[in-house]
Coordinates of C-alpha atoms in Angstrom, one line a residue:
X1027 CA -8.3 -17.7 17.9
X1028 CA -6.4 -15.4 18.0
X1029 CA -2.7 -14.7 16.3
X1030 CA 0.2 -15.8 17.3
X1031 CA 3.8 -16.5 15.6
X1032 CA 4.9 -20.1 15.7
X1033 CA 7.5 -22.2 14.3
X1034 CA 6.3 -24.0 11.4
X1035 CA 8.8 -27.0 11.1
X1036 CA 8.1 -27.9 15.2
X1037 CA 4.1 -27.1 14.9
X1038 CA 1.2 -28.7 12.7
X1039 CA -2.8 -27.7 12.4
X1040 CA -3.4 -29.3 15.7
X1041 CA -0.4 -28.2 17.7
X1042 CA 1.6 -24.4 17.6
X1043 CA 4.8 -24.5 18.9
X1044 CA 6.3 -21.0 19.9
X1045 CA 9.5 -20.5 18.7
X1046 CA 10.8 -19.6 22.5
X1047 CA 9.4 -23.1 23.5
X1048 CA 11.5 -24.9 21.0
X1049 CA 15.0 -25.9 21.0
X1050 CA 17.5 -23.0 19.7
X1051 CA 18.7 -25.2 17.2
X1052 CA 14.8 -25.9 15.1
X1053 CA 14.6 -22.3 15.5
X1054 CA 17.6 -21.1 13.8
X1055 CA 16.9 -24.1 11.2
X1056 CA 13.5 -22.3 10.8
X1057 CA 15.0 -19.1 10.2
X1058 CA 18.0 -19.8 7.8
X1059 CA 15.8 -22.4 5.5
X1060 CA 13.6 -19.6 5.5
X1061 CA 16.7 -16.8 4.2
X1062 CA 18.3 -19.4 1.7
X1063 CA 14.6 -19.9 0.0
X1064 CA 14.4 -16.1 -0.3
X1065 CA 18.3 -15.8 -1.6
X1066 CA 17.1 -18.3 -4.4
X1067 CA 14.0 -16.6 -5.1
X1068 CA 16.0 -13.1 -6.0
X1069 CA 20.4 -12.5 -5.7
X1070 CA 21.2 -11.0 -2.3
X1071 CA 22.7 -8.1 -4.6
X1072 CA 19.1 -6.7 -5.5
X1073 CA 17.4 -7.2 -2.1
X1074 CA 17.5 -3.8 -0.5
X1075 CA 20.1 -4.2 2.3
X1076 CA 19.7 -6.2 5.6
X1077 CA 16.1 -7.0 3.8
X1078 CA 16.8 -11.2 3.3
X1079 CA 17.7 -11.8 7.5
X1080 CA 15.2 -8.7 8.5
X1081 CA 12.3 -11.5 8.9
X1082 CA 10.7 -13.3 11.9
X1083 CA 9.2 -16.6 12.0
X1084 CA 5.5 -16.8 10.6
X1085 CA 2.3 -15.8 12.2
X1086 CA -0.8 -17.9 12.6
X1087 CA -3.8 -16.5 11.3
X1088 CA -7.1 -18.1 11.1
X1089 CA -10.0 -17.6 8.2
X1090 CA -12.7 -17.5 10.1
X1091 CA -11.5 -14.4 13.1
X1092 CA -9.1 -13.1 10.2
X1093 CA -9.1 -13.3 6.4
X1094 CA -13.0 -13.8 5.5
X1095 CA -13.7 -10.9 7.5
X1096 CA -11.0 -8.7 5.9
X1097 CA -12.0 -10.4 2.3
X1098 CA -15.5 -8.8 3.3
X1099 CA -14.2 -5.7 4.0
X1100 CA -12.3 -5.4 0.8
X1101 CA -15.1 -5.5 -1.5
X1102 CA -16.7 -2.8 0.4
X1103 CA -13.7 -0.6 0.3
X1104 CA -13.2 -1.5 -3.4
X1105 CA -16.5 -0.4 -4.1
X1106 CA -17.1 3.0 -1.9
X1107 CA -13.6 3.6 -3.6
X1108 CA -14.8 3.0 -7.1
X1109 CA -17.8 5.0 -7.0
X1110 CA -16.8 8.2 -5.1
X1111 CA -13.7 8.3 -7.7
X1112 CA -16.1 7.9 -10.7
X1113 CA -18.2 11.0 -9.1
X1114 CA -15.5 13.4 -8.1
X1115 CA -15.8 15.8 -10.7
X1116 CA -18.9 15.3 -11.8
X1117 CA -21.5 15.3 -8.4
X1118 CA -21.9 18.8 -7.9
X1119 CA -24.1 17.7 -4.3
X1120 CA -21.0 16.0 -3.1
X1121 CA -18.5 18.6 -4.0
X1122 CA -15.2 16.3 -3.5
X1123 CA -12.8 18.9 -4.9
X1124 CA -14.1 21.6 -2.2
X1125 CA -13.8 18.6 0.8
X1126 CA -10.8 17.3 -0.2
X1127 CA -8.8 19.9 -2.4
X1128 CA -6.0 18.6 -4.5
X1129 CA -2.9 21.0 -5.6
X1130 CA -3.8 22.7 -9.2
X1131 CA -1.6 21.0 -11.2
X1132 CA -3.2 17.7 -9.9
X1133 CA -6.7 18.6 -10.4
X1134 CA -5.9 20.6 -13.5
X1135 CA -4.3 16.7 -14.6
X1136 CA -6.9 14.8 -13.8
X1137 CA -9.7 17.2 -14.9
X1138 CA -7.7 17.2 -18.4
X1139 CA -8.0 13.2 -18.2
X1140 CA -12.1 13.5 -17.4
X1141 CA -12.8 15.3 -20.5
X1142 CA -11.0 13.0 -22.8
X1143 CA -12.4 11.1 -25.7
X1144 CA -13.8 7.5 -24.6
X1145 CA -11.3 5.1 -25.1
X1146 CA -8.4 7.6 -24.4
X1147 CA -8.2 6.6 -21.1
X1148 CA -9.2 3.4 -19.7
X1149 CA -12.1 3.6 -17.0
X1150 CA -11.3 3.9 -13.4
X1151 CA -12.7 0.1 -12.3
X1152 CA -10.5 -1.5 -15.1
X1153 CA -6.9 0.4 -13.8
X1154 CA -7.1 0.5 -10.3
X1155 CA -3.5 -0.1 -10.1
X1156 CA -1.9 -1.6 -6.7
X1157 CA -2.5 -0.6 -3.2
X1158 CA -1.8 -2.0 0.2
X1159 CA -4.0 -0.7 3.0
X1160 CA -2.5 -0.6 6.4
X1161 CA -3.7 -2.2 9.2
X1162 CA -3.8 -2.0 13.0
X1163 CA -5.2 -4.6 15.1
X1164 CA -6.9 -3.6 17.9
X1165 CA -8.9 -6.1 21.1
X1166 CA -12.5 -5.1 21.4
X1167 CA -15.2 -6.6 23.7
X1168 CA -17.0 -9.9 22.4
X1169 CA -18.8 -11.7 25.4
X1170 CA -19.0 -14.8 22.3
X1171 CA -14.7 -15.3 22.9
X1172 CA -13.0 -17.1 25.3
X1173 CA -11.2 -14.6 26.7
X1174 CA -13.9 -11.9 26.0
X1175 CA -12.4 -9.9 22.9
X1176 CA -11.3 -10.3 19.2
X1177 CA -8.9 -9.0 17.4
X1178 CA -10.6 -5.7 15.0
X1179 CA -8.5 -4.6 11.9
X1180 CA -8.3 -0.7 11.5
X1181 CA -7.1 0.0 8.6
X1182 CA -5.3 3.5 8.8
X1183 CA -4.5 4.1 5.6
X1184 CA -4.0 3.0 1.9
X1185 CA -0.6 3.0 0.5
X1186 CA -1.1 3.6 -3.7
X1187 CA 1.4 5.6 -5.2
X1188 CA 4.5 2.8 -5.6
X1189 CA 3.4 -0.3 -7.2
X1190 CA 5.8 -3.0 -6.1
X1191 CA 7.1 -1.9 -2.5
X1192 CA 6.4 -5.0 0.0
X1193 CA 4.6 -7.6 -2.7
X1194 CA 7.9 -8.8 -3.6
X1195 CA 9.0 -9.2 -0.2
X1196 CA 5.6 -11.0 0.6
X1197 CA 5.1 -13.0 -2.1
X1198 CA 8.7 -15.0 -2.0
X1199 CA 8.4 -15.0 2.0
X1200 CA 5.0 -16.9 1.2
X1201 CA 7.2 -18.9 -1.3
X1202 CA 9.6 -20.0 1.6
X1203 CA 6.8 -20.8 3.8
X1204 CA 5.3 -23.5 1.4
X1205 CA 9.3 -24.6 0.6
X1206 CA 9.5 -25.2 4.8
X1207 CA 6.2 -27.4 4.4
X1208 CA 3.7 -25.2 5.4
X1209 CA 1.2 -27.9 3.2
X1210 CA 2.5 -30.7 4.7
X1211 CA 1.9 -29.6 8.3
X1212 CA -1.7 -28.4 7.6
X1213 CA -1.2 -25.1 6.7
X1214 CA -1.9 -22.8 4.0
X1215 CA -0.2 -19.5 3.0
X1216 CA -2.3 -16.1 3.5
X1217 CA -0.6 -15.0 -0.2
X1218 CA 0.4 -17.0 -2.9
X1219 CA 3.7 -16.1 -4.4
X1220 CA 2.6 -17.5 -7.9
X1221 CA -0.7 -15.8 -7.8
X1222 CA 0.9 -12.6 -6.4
X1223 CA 3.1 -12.0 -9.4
X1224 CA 1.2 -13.1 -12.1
X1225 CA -1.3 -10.4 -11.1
X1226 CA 1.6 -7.8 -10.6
X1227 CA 2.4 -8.5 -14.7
X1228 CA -1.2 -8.0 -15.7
X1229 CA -0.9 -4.7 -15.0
X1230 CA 0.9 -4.0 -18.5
X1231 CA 1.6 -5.8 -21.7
X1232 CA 4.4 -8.4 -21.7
X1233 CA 4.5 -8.2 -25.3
X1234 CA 6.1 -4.4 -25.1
X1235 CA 8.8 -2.6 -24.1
X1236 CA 8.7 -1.8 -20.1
X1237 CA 10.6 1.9 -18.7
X1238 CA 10.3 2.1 -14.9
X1239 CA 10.4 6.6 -14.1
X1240 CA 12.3 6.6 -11.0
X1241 CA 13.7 9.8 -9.2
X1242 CA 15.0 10.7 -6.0
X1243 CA 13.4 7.4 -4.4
X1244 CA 15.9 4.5 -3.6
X1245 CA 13.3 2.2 -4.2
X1246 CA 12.5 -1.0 -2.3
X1247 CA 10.6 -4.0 -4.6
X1248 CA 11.1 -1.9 -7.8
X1249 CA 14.8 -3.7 -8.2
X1250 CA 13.3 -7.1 -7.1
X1251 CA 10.7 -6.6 -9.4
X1252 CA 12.7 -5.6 -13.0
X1253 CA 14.5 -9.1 -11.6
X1254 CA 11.3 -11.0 -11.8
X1255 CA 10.1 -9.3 -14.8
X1256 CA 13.8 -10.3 -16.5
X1257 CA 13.1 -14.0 -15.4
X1258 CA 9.5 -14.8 -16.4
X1259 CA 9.3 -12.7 -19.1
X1260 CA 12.4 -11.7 -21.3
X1261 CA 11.7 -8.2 -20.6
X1262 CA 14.7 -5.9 -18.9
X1263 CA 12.4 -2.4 -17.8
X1264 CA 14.5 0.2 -18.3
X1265 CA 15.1 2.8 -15.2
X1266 CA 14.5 6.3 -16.7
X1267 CA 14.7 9.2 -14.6
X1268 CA 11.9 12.7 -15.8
X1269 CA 15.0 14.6 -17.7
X1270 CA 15.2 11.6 -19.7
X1271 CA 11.5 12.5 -21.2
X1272 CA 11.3 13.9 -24.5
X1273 CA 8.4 14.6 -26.2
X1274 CA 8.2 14.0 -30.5
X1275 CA 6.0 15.1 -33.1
X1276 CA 3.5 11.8 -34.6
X1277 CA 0.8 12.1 -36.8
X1278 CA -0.5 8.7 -35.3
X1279 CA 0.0 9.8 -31.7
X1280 CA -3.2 10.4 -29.8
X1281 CA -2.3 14.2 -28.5
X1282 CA -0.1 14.3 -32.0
X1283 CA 3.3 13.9 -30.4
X1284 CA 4.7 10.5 -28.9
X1285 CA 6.5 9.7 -25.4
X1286 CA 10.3 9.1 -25.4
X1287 CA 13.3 9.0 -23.5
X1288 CA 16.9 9.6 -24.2
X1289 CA 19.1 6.3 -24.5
X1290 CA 22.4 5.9 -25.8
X1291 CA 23.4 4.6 -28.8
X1292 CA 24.4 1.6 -28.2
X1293 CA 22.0 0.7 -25.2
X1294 CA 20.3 -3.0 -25.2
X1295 CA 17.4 -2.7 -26.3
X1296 CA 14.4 -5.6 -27.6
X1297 CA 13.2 -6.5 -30.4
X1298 CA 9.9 -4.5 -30.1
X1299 CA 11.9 -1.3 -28.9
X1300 CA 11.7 1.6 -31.1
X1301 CA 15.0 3.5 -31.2
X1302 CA 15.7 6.7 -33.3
X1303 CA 17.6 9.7 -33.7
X1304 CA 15.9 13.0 -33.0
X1305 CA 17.6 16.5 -33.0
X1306 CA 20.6 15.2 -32.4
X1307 CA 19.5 12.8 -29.7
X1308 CA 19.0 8.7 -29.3
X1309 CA 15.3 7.8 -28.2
X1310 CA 12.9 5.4 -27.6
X1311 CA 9.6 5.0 -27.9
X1312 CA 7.6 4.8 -24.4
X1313 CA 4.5 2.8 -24.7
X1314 CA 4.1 1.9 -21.1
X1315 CA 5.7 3.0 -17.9
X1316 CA 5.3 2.6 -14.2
X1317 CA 5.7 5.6 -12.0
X1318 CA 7.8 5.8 -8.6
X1319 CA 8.1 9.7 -8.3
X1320 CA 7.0 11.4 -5.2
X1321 CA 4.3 14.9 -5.7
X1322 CA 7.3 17.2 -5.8
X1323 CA 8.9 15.5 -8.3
X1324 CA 5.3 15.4 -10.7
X1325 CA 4.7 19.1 -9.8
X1326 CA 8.4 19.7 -11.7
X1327 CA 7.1 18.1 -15.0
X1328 CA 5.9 20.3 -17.7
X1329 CA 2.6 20.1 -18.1
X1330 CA 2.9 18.6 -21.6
X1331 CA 4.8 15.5 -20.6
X1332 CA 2.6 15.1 -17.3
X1333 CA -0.1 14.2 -19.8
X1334 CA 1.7 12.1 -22.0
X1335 CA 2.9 10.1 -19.1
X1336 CA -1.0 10.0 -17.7
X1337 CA -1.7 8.2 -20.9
X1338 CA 0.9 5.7 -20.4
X1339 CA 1.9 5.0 -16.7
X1340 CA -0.3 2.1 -15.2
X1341 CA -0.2 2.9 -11.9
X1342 CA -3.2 5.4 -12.8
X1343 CA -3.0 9.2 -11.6
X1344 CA -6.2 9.0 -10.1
X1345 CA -4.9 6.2 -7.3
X1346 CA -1.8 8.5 -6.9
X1347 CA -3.5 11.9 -6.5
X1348 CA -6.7 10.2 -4.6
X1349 CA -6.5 6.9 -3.3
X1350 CA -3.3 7.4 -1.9
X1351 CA -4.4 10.2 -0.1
X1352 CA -5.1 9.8 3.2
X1353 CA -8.1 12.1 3.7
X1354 CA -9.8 9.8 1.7
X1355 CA -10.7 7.5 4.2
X1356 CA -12.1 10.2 5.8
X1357 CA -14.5 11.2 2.9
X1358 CA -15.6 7.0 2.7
X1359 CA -16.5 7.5 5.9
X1360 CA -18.9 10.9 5.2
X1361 CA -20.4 9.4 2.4
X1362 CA -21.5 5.7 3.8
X1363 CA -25.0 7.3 4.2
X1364 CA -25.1 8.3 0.7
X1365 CA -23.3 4.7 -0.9
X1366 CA -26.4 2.7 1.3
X1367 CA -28.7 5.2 -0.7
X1368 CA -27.2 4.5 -4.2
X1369 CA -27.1 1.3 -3.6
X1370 CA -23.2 0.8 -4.0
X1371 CA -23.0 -0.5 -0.8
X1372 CA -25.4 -3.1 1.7
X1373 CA -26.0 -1.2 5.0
X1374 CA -23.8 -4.6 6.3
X1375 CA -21.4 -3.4 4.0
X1376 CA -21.6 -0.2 5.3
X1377 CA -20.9 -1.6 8.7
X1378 CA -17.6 -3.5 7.9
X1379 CA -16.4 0.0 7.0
X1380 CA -17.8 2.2 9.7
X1381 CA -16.1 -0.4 11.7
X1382 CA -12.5 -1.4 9.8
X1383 CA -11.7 2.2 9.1
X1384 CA -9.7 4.3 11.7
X1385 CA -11.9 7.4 12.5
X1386 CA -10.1 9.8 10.7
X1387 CA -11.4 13.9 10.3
X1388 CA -10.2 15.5 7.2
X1389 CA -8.9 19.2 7.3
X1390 CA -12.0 21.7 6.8
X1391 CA -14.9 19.2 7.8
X1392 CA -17.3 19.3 10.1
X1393 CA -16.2 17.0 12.0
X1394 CA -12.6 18.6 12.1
X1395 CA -14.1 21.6 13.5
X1396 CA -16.2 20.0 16.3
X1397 CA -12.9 17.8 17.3
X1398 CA -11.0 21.0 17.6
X1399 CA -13.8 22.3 19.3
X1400 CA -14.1 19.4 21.7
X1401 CA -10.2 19.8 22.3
X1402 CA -10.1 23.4 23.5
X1403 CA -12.7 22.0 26.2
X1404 CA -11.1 19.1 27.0
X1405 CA -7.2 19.4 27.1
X1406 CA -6.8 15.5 27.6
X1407 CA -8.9 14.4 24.6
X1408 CA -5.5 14.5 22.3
X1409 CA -4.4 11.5 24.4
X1410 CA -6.4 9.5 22.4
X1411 CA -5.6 10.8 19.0
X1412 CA -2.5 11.4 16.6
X1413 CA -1.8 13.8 13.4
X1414 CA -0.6 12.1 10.3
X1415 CA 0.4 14.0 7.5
X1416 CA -2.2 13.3 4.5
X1417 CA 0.6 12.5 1.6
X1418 CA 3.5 11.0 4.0
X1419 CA 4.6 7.5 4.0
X1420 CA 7.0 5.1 5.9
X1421 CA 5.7 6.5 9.0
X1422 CA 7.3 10.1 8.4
X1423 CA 5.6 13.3 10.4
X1424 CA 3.3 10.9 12.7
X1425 CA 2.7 12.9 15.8
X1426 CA 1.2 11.5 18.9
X1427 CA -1.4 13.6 21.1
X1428 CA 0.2 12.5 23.7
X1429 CA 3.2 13.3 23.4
X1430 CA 2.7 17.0 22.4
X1431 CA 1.7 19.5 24.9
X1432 CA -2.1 21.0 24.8
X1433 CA -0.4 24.5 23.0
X1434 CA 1.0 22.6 20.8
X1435 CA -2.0 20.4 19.9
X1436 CA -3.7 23.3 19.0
X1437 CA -1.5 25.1 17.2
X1438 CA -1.3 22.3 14.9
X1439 CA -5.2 21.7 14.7
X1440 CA -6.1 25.2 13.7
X1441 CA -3.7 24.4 10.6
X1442 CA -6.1 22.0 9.8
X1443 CA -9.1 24.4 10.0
X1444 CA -8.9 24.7 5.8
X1445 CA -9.6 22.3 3.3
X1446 CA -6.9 24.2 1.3
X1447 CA -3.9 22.0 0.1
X1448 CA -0.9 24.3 -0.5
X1449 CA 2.2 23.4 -2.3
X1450 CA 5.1 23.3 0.3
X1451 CA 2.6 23.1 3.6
X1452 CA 2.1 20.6 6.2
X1453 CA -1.4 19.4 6.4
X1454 CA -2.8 16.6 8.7
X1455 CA -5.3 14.4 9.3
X1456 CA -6.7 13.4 12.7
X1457 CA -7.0 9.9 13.3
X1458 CA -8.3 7.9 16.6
X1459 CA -4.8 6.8 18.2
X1460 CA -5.8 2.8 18.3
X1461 CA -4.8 1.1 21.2
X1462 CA -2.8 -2.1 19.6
X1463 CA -2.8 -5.1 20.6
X1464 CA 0.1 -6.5 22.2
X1465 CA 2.1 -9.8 20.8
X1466 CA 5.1 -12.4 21.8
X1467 CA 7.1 -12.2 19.2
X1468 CA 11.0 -14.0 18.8
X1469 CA 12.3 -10.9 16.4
X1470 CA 14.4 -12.7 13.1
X1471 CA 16.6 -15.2 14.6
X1472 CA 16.8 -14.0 18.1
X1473 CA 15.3 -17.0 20.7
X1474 CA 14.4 -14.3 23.7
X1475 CA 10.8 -13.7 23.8
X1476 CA 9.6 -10.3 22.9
X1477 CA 6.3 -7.8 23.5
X1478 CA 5.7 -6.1 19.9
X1479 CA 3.2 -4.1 18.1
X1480 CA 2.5 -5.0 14.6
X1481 CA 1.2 -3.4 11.7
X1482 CA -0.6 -5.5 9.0
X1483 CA -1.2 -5.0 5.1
X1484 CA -2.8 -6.4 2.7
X1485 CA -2.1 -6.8 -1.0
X1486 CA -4.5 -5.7 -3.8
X1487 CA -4.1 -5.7 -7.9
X1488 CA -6.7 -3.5 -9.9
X1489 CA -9.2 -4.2 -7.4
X1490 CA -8.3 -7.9 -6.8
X1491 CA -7.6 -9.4 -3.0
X1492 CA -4.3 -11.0 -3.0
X1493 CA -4.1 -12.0 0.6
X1494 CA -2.2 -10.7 3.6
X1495 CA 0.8 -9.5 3.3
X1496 CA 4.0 -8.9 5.8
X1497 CA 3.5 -8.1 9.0
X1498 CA 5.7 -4.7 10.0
X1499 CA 6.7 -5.9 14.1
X1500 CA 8.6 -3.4 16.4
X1501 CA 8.8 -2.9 19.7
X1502 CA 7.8 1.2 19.2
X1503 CA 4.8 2.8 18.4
X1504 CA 5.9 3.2 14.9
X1505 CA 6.3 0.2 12.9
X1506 CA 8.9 0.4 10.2
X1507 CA 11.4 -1.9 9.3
X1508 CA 13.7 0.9 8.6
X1509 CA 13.6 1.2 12.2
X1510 CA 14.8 -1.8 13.1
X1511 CA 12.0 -3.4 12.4
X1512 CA 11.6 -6.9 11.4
X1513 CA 8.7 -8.6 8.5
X1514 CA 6.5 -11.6 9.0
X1515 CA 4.7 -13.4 6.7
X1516 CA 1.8 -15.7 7.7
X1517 CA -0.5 -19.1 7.2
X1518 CA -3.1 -20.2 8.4
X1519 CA -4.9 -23.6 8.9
X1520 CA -6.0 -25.8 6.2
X1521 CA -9.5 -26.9 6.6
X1522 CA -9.1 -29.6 4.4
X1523 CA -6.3 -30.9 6.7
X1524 CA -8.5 -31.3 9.7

């Protein structure tokens, strides 16, 4: 089956009703329970703005065509990722820091981190930290279907250097789905809201004081987060921004000085905070802190407090520097031979990714050079094909082959000729330009039926699949809710209801 956005209070697990096909009135009941349920979940005042009416109606999503298949392909990305991180500096054969060539100060960080004392820093597996691989959803032949094809999920890249942006969203949109009576009707939520956040707190110690190091970055769930944290745990993070940092002598400190920031004197602080004066200055003690800085703003650090912060942040600078990367799907995709040989991955396995992974060639490679190769000959091949920035987000610097002339095309492709990653310079990947599926959609409270592209994501905690999250919908080829946009969440049927 496949998806399609219903309206839960007018459907059940043997009928969907569009919410075009319903009257006006169930609709906009739909969509305003569904807005008061999110306003009680977190104050209107720390949703980023127009985020609480930015939603649609849910989509219906089955397990069989939709979330055991991307389950499946989650433990085989979770475990390429694992063990070509593990290698990076040490497999000499591979050579991961000649294919895929981090700025100095990053590799100069994370080398430092590799040649620490056991213990010092925890092991890659136990701090993945939180990422959100994107998804497109493309129709492919299968002569088994009705109607000839299924939907195939391309994931395009993985999204790793914020913690918090779109689980907060997700996980109290699942929460108004279930308050609608998604259960009752036979349906079950593709997240759990619960489960979602418990997850998000394991990632530090609830027993300590939280700082959240924020810089140029509005931030999105960040805010919504420090409100949950607040609520379930008695804990207010404190927003600290890098000139806050201060670095103090300590005989019992690891690197022998300890990680601090400036806070006034009479700041709130909790009972496990350590406050002091130092030359002149009020501190505190920083014994865990989550990171929502972009590169530019890490590359300003001294090196000194870089690596204090490395020891302390839990969003781990490996996932930042690497996973978020987005020439790393392309270097999964090189090495699939060599996982089957090591045995990290089944030749099944293998498979899912070979097939959920967006062909993507990676500046410098082989495969870059034949593709530009291939291009000179054939002017129409960039058709089929778009340039995405390897450390961009949000959709920023996306470049369609279509839509640039051939000159152009090549211009930007011989830039991509070097592995070379240079402060300050634009470097791309090449990824297949997948043809997306195309789906009715009723955008937030609006009845008129709609053709939209969506973009999916799914949630993940240190390595843990947390389900789907919101769907990005938009009539252009970018999906972004800043972009007028809208975010669906979705459910799917009950079995047990049947």
């Amino acid at each position: 089956m496949k998806i399609q956005q219903i309206c839960l209070t007018a459907s059940n697990c043997g009928q969907f009703r569009f919410p075009a096909d319903v009257d006006p009135s169930i609709h906009q009941h739909d969509w305003e329970s569904y807005t008061a349920s999110l306003l009680r979940s977190c104050p209107e005042s720390i949703w980023p703005q127009g985020s609480p009416t930015a939603h649609s109606l849910p989509m219906l999503v089955t397990a069989e065509d939709h979330i055991n298949p991307l389950r499946a392909f989650h433990d085989a990305l979770v475990a390429a990722i694992v063990d070509i991180v593990n290698r990076w500096w040490t497999d000499t054969a591979a050579d991961f820091p000649a294919r895929m060539p981090i700025e100095p100060y990053e590799e100069s960080l994370l080398r430092w981190m590799n040649t620490l004392p056991a213990g010092t820093v925890a092991p890659f597996e136990k701090c993945l930290g939180s990422w959100r691989p994107d998804f497109l959803i493309e129709h492919v032949a299968d002569p088994s279907s009705s109607d000839g094809t299924r939907e195939q999920f391309r994931v395009c890249e993985i999204n790793a250097r914020f913690c918090w942006n779109g689980y907060l969203h997700g996980a109290y949109g699942q929460q108004a789905l279930d308050e609608m009576g998604a259960e009752e009707r036979g349906f079950r939520g593709a997240a759990d809201c619960e489960e979602t956040l418990n997850e998000l707190l394991s990632l530090f110690d609830t027993s300590k004081p939280l700082h959240f190091l924020k810089g140029e970055e509005k931030g999105i769930d960040i805010h919504m987060f420090a409100h949950a944290v607040e609520e379930r745990t008695g804990i207010r993070p404190r927003f600290i921004t890098p000139e806050d940092l201060r670095l103090v002598p300590s005989i019992k400190a690891p690197l022998g000085q300890k990680l601090c920031c400036v806070v006034s004197p009479d700041a709130e602080t909790s009972p496990q905070s350590t406050i002091f004066e130092f030359n002149g200055e009020w501190l505190e003690e920083i014994y865990q802190v989550n990171l929502e800085l972009h590169q530019r703003e890490l590359r300003a650090m001294p090196t000194k407090i870089l690596r204090h912060v490395s020891l302390h942040c839990f969003n781990d600078m490996r996932t930042i520097f690497l996973v978020h990367d987005k020439r790393m799907l392309g270097i999964i995709l090189q090495e699939l031979d060599v996982l089957i040989n090591r045995h990290v991955l089944t030749p099944s396995q293998a498979d899912l990714l070979r097939e959920g992974i967006s062909t993507t060639f990676i500046p410098g490679s082989p495969e870059m050079a034949q593709f530009t190769q291939d291009s000179q000959v054939n002017p129409t091949l960039k058709d089929g094909y778009i340039l995405k920035p390897i450390r961009s987000g949000k959709g920023a610097g996306i470049l369609f082959g279509d839509e640039l002339s051939w000159q152009d095309w090549q211009t930007k492709l011989q830039t991509c000729q070097q592995a070379t990653l240079a402060p300050g310079q634009m470097s791309y990947v090449v990824q297949r330009h997948i043809p997306q599926g195309v789906y009715d959609v009723c955008m937030k409270n609006d009845h008129e039926k709609k053709q939209m592209q969506m973009v999916g994501t799914y949630h993940v905690v240190n390595g843990r699949y947390l389900g789907i999250g919101t769907w990005r919908c938009s009539p252009a080829r970018i999906c972004a809710v800043s972009r007028g946009g809208s975010m669906i969440c979705s459910v799917y049927i009950d079995d047990a209801a049947m």
